[in-house]
Short mmCIF file of C-alpha atoms in Angstrom, two decimals:
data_model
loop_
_atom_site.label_atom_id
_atom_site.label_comp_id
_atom_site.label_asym_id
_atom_site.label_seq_id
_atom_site.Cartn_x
_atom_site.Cartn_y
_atom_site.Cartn_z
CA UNK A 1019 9.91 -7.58 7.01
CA UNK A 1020 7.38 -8.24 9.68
CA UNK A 1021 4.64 -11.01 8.81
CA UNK A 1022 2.57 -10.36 11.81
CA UNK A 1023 3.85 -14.18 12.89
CA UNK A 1024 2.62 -15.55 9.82
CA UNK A 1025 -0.94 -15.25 10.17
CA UNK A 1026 -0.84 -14.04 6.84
CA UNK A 1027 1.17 -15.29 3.62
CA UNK A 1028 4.59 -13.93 3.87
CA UNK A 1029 7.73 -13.94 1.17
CA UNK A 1030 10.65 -15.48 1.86
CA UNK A 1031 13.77 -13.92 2.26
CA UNK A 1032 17.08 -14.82 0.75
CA UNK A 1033 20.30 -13.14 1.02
CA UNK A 1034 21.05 -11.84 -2.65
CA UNK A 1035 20.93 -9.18 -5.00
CA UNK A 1036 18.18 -10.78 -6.87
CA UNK A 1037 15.40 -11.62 -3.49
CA UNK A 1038 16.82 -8.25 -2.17
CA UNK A 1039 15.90 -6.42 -4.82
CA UNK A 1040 12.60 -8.36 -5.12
CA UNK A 1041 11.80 -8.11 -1.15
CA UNK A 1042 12.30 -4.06 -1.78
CA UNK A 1043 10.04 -3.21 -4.33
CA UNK A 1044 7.39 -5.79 -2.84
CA UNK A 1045 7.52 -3.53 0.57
CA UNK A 1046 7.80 -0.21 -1.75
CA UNK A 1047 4.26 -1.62 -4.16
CA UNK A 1048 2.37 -2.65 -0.72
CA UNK A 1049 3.18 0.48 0.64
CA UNK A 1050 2.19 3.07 -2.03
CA UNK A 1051 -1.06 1.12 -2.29
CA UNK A 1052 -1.52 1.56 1.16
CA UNK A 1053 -2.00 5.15 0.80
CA UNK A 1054 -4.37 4.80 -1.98
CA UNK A 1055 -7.22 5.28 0.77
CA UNK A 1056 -8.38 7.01 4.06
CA UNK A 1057 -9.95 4.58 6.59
CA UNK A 1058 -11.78 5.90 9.22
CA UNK A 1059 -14.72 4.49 11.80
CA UNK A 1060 -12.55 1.66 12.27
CA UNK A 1061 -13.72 0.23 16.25
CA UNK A 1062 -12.18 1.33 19.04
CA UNK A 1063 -11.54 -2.07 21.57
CA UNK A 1064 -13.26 -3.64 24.33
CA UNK A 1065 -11.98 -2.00 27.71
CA UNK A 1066 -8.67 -3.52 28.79
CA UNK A 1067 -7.55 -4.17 24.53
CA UNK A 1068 -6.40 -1.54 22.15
CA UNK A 1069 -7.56 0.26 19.27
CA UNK A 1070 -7.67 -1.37 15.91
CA UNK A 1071 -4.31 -1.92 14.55
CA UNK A 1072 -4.37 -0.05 10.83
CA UNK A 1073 -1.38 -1.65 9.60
CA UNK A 1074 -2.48 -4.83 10.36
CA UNK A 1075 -5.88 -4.47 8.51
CA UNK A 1076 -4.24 -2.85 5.71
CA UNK A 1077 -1.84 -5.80 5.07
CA UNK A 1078 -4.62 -8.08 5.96
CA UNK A 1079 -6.77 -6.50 3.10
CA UNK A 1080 -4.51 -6.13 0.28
CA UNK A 1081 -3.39 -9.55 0.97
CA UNK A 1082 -6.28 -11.32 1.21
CA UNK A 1083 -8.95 -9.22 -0.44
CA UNK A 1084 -11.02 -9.21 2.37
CA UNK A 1085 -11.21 -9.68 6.05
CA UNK A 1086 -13.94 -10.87 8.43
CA UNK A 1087 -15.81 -9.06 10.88
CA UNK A 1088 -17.18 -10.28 14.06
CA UNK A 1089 -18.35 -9.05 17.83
CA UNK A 1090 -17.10 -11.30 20.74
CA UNK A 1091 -17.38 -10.36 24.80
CA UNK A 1092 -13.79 -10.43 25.47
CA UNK A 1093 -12.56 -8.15 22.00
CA UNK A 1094 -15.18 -6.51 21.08
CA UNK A 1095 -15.71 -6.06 16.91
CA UNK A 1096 -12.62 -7.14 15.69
CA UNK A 1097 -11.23 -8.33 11.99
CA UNK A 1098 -9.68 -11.84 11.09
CA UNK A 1099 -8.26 -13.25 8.43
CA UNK A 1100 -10.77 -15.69 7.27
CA UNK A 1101 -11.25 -18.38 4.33
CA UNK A 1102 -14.40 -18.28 2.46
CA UNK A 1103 -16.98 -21.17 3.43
CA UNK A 1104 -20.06 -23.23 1.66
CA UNK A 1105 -21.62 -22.74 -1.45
CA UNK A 1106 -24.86 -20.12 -1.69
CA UNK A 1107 -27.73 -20.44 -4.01
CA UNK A 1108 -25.83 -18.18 -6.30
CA UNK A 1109 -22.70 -19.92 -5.69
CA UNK A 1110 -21.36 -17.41 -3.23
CA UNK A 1111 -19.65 -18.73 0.35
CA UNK A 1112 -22.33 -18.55 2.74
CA UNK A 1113 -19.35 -18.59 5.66
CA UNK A 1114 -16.63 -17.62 7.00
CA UNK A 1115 -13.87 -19.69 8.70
CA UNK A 1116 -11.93 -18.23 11.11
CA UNK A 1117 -8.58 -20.07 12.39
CA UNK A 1118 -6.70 -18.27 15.02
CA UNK A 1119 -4.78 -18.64 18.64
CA UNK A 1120 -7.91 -16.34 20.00
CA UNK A 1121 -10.83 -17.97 18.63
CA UNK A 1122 -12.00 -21.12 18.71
CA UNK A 1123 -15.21 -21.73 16.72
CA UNK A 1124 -16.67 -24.81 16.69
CA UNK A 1125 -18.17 -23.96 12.97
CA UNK A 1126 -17.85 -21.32 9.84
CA UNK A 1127 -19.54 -18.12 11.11
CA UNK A 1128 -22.58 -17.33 8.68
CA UNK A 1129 -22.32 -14.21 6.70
CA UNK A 1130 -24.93 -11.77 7.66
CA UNK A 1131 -25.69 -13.09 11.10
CA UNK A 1132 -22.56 -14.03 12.76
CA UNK A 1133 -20.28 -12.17 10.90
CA UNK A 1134 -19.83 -9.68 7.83
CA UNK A 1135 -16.91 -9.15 5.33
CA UNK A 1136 -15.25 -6.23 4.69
CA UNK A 1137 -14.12 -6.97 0.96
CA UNK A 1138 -11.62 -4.58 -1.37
CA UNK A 1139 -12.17 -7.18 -4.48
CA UNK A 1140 -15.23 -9.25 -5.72
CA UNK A 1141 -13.66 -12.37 -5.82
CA UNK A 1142 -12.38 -12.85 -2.59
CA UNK A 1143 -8.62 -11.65 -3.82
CA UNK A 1144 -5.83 -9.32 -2.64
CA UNK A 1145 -3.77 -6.66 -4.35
CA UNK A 1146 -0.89 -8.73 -3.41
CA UNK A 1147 -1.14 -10.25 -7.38
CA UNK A 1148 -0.30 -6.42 -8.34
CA UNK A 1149 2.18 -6.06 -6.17
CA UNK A 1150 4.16 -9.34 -6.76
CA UNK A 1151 3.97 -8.91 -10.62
CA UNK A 1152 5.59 -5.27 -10.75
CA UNK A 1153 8.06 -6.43 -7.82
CA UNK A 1154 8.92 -9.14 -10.26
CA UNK A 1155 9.04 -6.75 -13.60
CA UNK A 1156 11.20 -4.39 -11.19
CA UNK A 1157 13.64 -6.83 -10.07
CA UNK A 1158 14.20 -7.85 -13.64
CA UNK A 1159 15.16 -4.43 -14.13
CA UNK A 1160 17.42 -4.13 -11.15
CA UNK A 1161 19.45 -6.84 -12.21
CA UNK A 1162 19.32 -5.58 -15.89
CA UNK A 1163 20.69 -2.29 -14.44
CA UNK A 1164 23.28 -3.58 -12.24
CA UNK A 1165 24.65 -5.70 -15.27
CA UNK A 1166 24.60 -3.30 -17.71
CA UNK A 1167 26.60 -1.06 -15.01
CA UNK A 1168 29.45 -3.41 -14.44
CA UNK A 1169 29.51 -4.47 -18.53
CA UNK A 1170 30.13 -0.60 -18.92
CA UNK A 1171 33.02 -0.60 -16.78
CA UNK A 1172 34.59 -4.33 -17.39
CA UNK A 1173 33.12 -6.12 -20.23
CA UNK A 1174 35.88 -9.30 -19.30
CA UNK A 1175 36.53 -13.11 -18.65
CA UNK A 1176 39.87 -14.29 -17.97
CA UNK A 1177 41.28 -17.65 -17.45
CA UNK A 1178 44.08 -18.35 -15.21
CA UNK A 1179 46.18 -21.92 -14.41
CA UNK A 1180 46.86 -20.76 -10.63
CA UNK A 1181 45.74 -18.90 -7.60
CA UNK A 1182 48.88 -16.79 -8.20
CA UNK A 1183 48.34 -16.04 -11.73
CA UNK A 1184 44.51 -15.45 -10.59
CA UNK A 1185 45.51 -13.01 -8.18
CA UNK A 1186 47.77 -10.86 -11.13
CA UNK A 1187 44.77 -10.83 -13.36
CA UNK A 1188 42.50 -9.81 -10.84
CA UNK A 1189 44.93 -7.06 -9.85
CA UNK A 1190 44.95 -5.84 -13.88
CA UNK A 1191 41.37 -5.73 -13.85
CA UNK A 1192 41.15 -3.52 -10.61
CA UNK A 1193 44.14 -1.02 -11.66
CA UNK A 1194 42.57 -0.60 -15.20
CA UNK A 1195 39.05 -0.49 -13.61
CA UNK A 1196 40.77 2.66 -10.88
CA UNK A 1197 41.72 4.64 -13.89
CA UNK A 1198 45.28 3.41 -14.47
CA UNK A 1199 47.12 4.40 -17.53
CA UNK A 1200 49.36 1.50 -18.25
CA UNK A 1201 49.73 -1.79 -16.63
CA UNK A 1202 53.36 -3.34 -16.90
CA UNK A 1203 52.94 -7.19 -16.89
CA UNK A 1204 55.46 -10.49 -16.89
CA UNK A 1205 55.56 -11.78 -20.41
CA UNK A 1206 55.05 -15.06 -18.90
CA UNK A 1207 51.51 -14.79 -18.92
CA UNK A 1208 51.24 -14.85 -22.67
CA UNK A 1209 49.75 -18.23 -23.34
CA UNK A 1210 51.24 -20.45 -26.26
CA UNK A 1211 50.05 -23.64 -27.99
CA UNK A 1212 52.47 -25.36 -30.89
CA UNK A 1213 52.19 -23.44 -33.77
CA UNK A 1214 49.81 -20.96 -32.12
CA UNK A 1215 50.05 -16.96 -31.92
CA UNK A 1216 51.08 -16.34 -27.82
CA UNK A 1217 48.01 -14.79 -26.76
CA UNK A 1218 47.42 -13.08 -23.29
CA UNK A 1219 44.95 -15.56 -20.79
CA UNK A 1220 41.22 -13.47 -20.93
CA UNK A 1221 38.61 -13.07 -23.85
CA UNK A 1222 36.94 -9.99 -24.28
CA UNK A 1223 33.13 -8.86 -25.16
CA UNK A 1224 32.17 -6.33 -27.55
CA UNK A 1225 34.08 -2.76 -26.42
CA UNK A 1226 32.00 -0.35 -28.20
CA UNK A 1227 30.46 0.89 -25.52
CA UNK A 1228 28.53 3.75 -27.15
CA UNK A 1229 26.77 0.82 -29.08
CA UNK A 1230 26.13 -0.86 -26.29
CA UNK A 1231 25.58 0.95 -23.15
CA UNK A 1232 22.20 0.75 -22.47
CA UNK A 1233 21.81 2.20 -19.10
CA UNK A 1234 19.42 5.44 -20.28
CA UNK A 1235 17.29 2.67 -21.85
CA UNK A 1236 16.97 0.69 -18.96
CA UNK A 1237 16.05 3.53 -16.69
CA UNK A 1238 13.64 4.62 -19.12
CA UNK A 1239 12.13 1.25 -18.98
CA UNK A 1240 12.53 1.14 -15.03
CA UNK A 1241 10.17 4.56 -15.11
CA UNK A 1242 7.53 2.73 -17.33
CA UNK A 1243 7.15 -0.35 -15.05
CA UNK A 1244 6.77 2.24 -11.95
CA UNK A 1245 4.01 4.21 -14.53
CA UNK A 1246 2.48 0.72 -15.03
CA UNK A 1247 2.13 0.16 -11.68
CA UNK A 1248 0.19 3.47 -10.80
CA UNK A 1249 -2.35 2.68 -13.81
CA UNK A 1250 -3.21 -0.53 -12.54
CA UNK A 1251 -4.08 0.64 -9.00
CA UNK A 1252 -6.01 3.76 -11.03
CA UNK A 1253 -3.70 6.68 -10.11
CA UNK A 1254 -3.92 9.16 -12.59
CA UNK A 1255 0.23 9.36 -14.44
CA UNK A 1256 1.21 11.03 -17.55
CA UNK A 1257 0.80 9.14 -20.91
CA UNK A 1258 3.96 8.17 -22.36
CA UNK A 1259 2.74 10.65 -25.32
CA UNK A 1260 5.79 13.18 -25.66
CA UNK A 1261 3.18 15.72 -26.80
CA UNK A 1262 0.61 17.27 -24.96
CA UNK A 1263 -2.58 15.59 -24.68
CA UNK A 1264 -6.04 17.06 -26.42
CA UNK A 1265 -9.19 16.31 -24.66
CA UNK A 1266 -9.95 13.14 -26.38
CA UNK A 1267 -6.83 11.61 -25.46
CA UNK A 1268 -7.04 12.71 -21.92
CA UNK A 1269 -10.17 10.94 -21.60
CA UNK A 1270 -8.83 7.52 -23.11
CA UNK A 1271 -5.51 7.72 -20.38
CA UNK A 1272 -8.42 8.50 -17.45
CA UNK A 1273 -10.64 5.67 -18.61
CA UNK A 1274 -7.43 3.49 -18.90
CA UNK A 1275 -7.23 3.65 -14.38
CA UNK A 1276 -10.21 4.75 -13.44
CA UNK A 1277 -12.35 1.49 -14.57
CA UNK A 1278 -10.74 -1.42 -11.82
CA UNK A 1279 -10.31 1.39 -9.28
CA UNK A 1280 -14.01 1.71 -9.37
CA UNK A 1281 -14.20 -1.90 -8.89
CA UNK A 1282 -12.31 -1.79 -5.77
CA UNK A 1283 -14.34 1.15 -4.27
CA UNK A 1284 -18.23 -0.08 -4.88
CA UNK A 1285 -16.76 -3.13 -2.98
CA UNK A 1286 -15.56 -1.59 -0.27
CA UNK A 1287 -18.64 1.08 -0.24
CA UNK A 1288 -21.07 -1.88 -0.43
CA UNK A 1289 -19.40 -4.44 2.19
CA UNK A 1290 -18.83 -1.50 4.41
CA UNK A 1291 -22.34 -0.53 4.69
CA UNK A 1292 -23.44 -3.97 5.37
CA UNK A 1293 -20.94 -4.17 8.38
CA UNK A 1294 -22.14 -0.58 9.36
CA UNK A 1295 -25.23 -2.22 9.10
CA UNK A 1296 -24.43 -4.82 11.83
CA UNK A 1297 -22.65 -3.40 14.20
CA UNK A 1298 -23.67 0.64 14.09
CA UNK A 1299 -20.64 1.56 12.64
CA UNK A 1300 -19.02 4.14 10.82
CA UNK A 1301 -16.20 2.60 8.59
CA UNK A 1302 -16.00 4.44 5.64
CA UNK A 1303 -12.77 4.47 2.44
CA UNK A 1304 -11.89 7.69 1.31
CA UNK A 1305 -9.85 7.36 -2.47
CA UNK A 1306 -6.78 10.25 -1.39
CA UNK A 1307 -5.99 11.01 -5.44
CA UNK A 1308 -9.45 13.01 -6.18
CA UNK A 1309 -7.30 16.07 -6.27
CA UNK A 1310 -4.94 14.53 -8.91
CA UNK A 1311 -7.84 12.64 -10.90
CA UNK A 1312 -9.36 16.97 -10.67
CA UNK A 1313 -5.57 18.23 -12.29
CA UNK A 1314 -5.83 15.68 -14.71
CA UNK A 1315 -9.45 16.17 -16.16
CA UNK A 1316 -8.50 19.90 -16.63
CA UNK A 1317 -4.74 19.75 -17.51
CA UNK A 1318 -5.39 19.09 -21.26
CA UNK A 1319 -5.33 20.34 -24.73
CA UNK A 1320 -8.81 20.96 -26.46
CA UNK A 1321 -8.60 18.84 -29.86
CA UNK A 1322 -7.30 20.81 -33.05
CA UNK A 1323 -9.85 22.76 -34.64
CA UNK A 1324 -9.83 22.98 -38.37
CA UNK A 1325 -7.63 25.22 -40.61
CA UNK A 1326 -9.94 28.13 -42.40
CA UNK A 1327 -8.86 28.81 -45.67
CA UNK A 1328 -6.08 31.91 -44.95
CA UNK A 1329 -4.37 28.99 -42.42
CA UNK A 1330 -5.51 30.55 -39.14
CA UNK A 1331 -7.95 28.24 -37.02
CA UNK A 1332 -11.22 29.18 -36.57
#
């Protein structure tokens, strides 16, 4: 995955099951969040440099929470990657520094007269938290999955004295795992102690598979850590209620995402119009689910009335 050289944090890679699955579903989270919002206004550049780069200030501002904005001769209004400078009188940074191959300031630029932030949390944070958590949760499920899958088809150990007798058992396993009837094998493999039962060289787990096999289960579970996910980024997803919803219901699931969503968007309202502010711009963030969050506020059952005395409701 591209890291935009490093500039900002990056995972690390490893070549397994375990970080694949874990580098998939961090790219799959960071990428439905990125359509969570419209951007537009964003700067065009100073002659001779390009437009802003969206995908850069996307990953720049779920990952860091924020992202500095600043006017120079040779870019024009650009955004950094900054860290958060000084202490305020209400204990807020005062600054911003900005480290980078293209600038080199002498000193933190001062919020509000050098620079402004453009900020998607209060606290200076990304999404990235979100994201890592439910990448986590869905990697544990991956490898749940995957186990459960092979346990279904070969629940075995076996134990073997030599590459050659390794090589027979391994052949068993495959022929019995392709569907084979019967499997002829040299008695010689039986396994005797003195005044022990010959026994054949591999233990087995628990068979009962019907008992056992809990793939629906997992991919039940799998669904409700994707669910999860939507809720705490505020898209509106079914309950897990089987039944339909009334009206009061509805209302608890909506209040459920809608509160930190909120959150995020008086942030970036508020920070935007400061840097509008500034620099005569016209950034503005556009939530893209208002047309869900409409279905949702009218797709519901009204509450049960009460029962009138021949059993009809009133």
């Amino acid at each position: 995955m591209y890291n935009y050289n490093g500039q900002y944090p990056a995972s690390v890679e490893l070549p397994t099951f375990s970080a694949a699955s874990y580098n998939y579903w961090e790219r799959s989270f960071f990428q439905r969040a990125r359509g969570l919002w419209d951007v537009t206004g964003l700067p065009d550049g100073a002659p001779g440099q390009v437009q802003t780069d969206k995908d850069a200030f996307w990953w720049g501002l779920l990952h860091l929470g924020f992202l500095a904005v600043f006017e120079t001769r040779q870019y024009g209004i650009t955004f950094q990657p900054a860290a958060p400078h000084g202490v305020g009188l209400q204990y807020q940074p005062w600054g911003l520094v900005v480290s980078s191959p293209f600038f080199q300031f002498s000193r933190p630029l001062v919020i509000g007269r050098d620079c402004e932030a453009i900020k998607l949390t209060p606290d200076y944070t990304g999404l990235w938290d979100i994201i890592s958590k439910y990448a986590q949760e869905m990697q544990y499920m991956d490898i749940a999955i995957r186990q459960a899958m092979l346990n279904a088809r070969m629940p075995y150990i076996a134990a073997a004295a030599n590459d050659n007798e390794a090589r027979t058992l391994k052949a068993f396993f495959e022929r019995v795992s392709n569907g084979d009837q019967y499997i002829i094998y040299n008695r010689n493999l039986k396994k005797t102690l003195p005044g022990d039962v010959p026994e054949l060289p591999w233990a087995q787990f628990d068979r009962d598979l019907r008992q056992n096999f809990l793939l629906p289960e997992l991919q039940d579970c799998r669904r409700s850590v994707i669910t999860a996910f939507y809720r705490e980024l505020g898209v509106p997803v079914a309950s897990d209620k089987r039944e339909r919803e009334n009206q009061l219901e509805s209302s608890i699931n909506t209040a459920e995402f809608f509160n930190r969503r909120q959150v995020w968007q008086d942030c970036l309202d508020e920070s935007c119009d400061r840097v509008n502010k500034m620099y005569g711009l016209d950034i503005a963030f556009t939530y893209r689910g208002g047309e869900i969050d409409a279905l949702s506020d009218t797709n519901t059952q009204p509450p049960m009335q009460p029962a009138a005395r021949d059993g009809v409701n009133a």
